[in-house]
Amino acid sequence: MAIELTIRANTTTSVTIGNYTSQHTLRKVYQTLKGDKQSDIPFMVWLLENPQSFLPFPGKIDLCRHDYLHILLGRGFSLEDESFIVGFTMGNDIKSKSLHCVVFKFISQYLYPPNYRFTKQHFPLLDLGFLYGRKVKVKNINNLNFSLYEDTAISEMRKELGIDIDDLILISKLEGFLQA
C-alpha cells in the first residue's frame, strides 16, 4: 500500500491509499484492509501496545484503531509503516515522554519476535512519527471513538484531527531521503 500524490484539475490535493482516495469513508477503506487479526499479534507486541495489557506504553491502541490510523496517515503495513504508526501514537499521547520512546526502541529491537522487530533503520521513522504525533492538534487519538467517524470522508476526519495532507506528503518525501 503506497501513498500517491494526486493533483486534480481544481488543484486540490488528495492522497490515494491503494485504490481509494481521501474522499472515501473510513469504513469503506477499513473493510478492504488485510492487516493482522488480533489473534495473530504476538504476546510481546500485545503486552506493550494493547490497552487491555497490564503493561502498555503510552499510545497504547487496539488493533481496529491502529488500522484506522494506518488509513488516516496514509500508511501501509510494512515494518517502516508500523514504526511510524507506533511513533505517532506514542508521540500523540500526552502521557508519553521521550524516555518511553528510548525504552520501546530497545525492547522492539531485541525482544520483539523477528517479523515484528524494529531495527536501527526503522528508528528514524519511529522518531518522525513521534514528532508528528506531538504536532497534531488533537491529542490522545489512540482513545478516540472512531465509530463516530466511520462514515466520514477521510479528508474531513484528517481536517478535524489536525492531520495535514501536506505534512503527510512532506514526511513521505523525507522518508525517501532517510532511506536513500
PDB file of N, CA and C in Angstrom, residues 109-110 118-125:
ATOM      1  N   GLN A 109      13.642  -3.788  19.395  1.00  0.00           N
ATOM      2  CA  GLN A 109      14.810  -4.261  18.648  1.00  0.00           C
ATOM      3  C   GLN A 109      15.297  -5.621  19.138  1.00  0.00           C
ATOM      4  N   TYR A 110      15.177  -5.885  20.424  1.00  0.00           N
ATOM      5  CA  TYR A 110      15.778  -7.098  20.971  1.00  0.00           C
ATOM      6  C   TYR A 110      14.780  -8.143  21.476  1.00  0.00           C
ATOM      7  N   PHE A 118      11.866  -4.152  15.167  1.00  0.00           N
ATOM      8  CA  PHE A 118      12.381  -2.944  14.545  1.00  0.00           C
ATOM      9  C   PHE A 118      13.906  -2.975  14.610  1.00  0.00           C
ATOM     10  N   THR A 119      14.524  -2.375  13.617  1.00  0.00           N
ATOM     11  CA  THR A 119      15.980  -2.247  13.587  1.00  0.00           C
ATOM     12  C   THR A 119      16.332  -0.764  13.664  1.00  0.00           C
ATOM     13  N   LYS A 120      17.615  -0.494  13.712  1.00  0.00           N
ATOM     14  CA  LYS A 120      18.058   0.906  13.752  1.00  0.00           C
ATOM     15  C   LYS A 120      17.593   1.683  12.523  1.00  0.00           C
ATOM     16  N   GLN A 121      17.374   0.984  11.410  1.00  0.00           N
ATOM     17  CA  GLN A 121      16.880   1.655  10.198  1.00  0.00           C
ATOM     18  C   GLN A 121      15.439   2.126  10.361  1.00  0.00           C
ATOM     19  N   HIS A 122      14.681   1.500  11.260  1.00  0.00           N
ATOM     20  CA  HIS A 122      13.287   1.885  11.491  1.00  0.00           C
ATOM     21  C   HIS A 122      13.160   3.045  12.474  1.00  0.00           C
ATOM     22  N   PHE A 123      14.172   3.262  13.282  1.00  0.00           N
ATOM     23  CA  PHE A 123      14.065   4.248  14.351  1.00  0.00           C
ATOM     24  C   PHE A 123      13.874   5.691  13.871  1.00  0.00           C
ATOM     25  N   PRO A 124      14.516   6.113  12.766  1.00  0.00           N
ATOM     26  CA  PRO A 124      14.221   7.471  12.292  1.00  0.00           C
ATOM     27  C   PRO A 124      12.737   7.648  11.934  1.00  0.00           C
ATOM     28  N   LEU A 125      12.107   6.577  11.428  1.00  0.00           N
ATOM     29  CA  LEU A 125      10.679   6.654  11.094  1.00  0.00           C
ATOM     30  C   LEU A 125       9.832   6.681  12.360  1.00  0.00           C
TER      31      LEU A 125
END
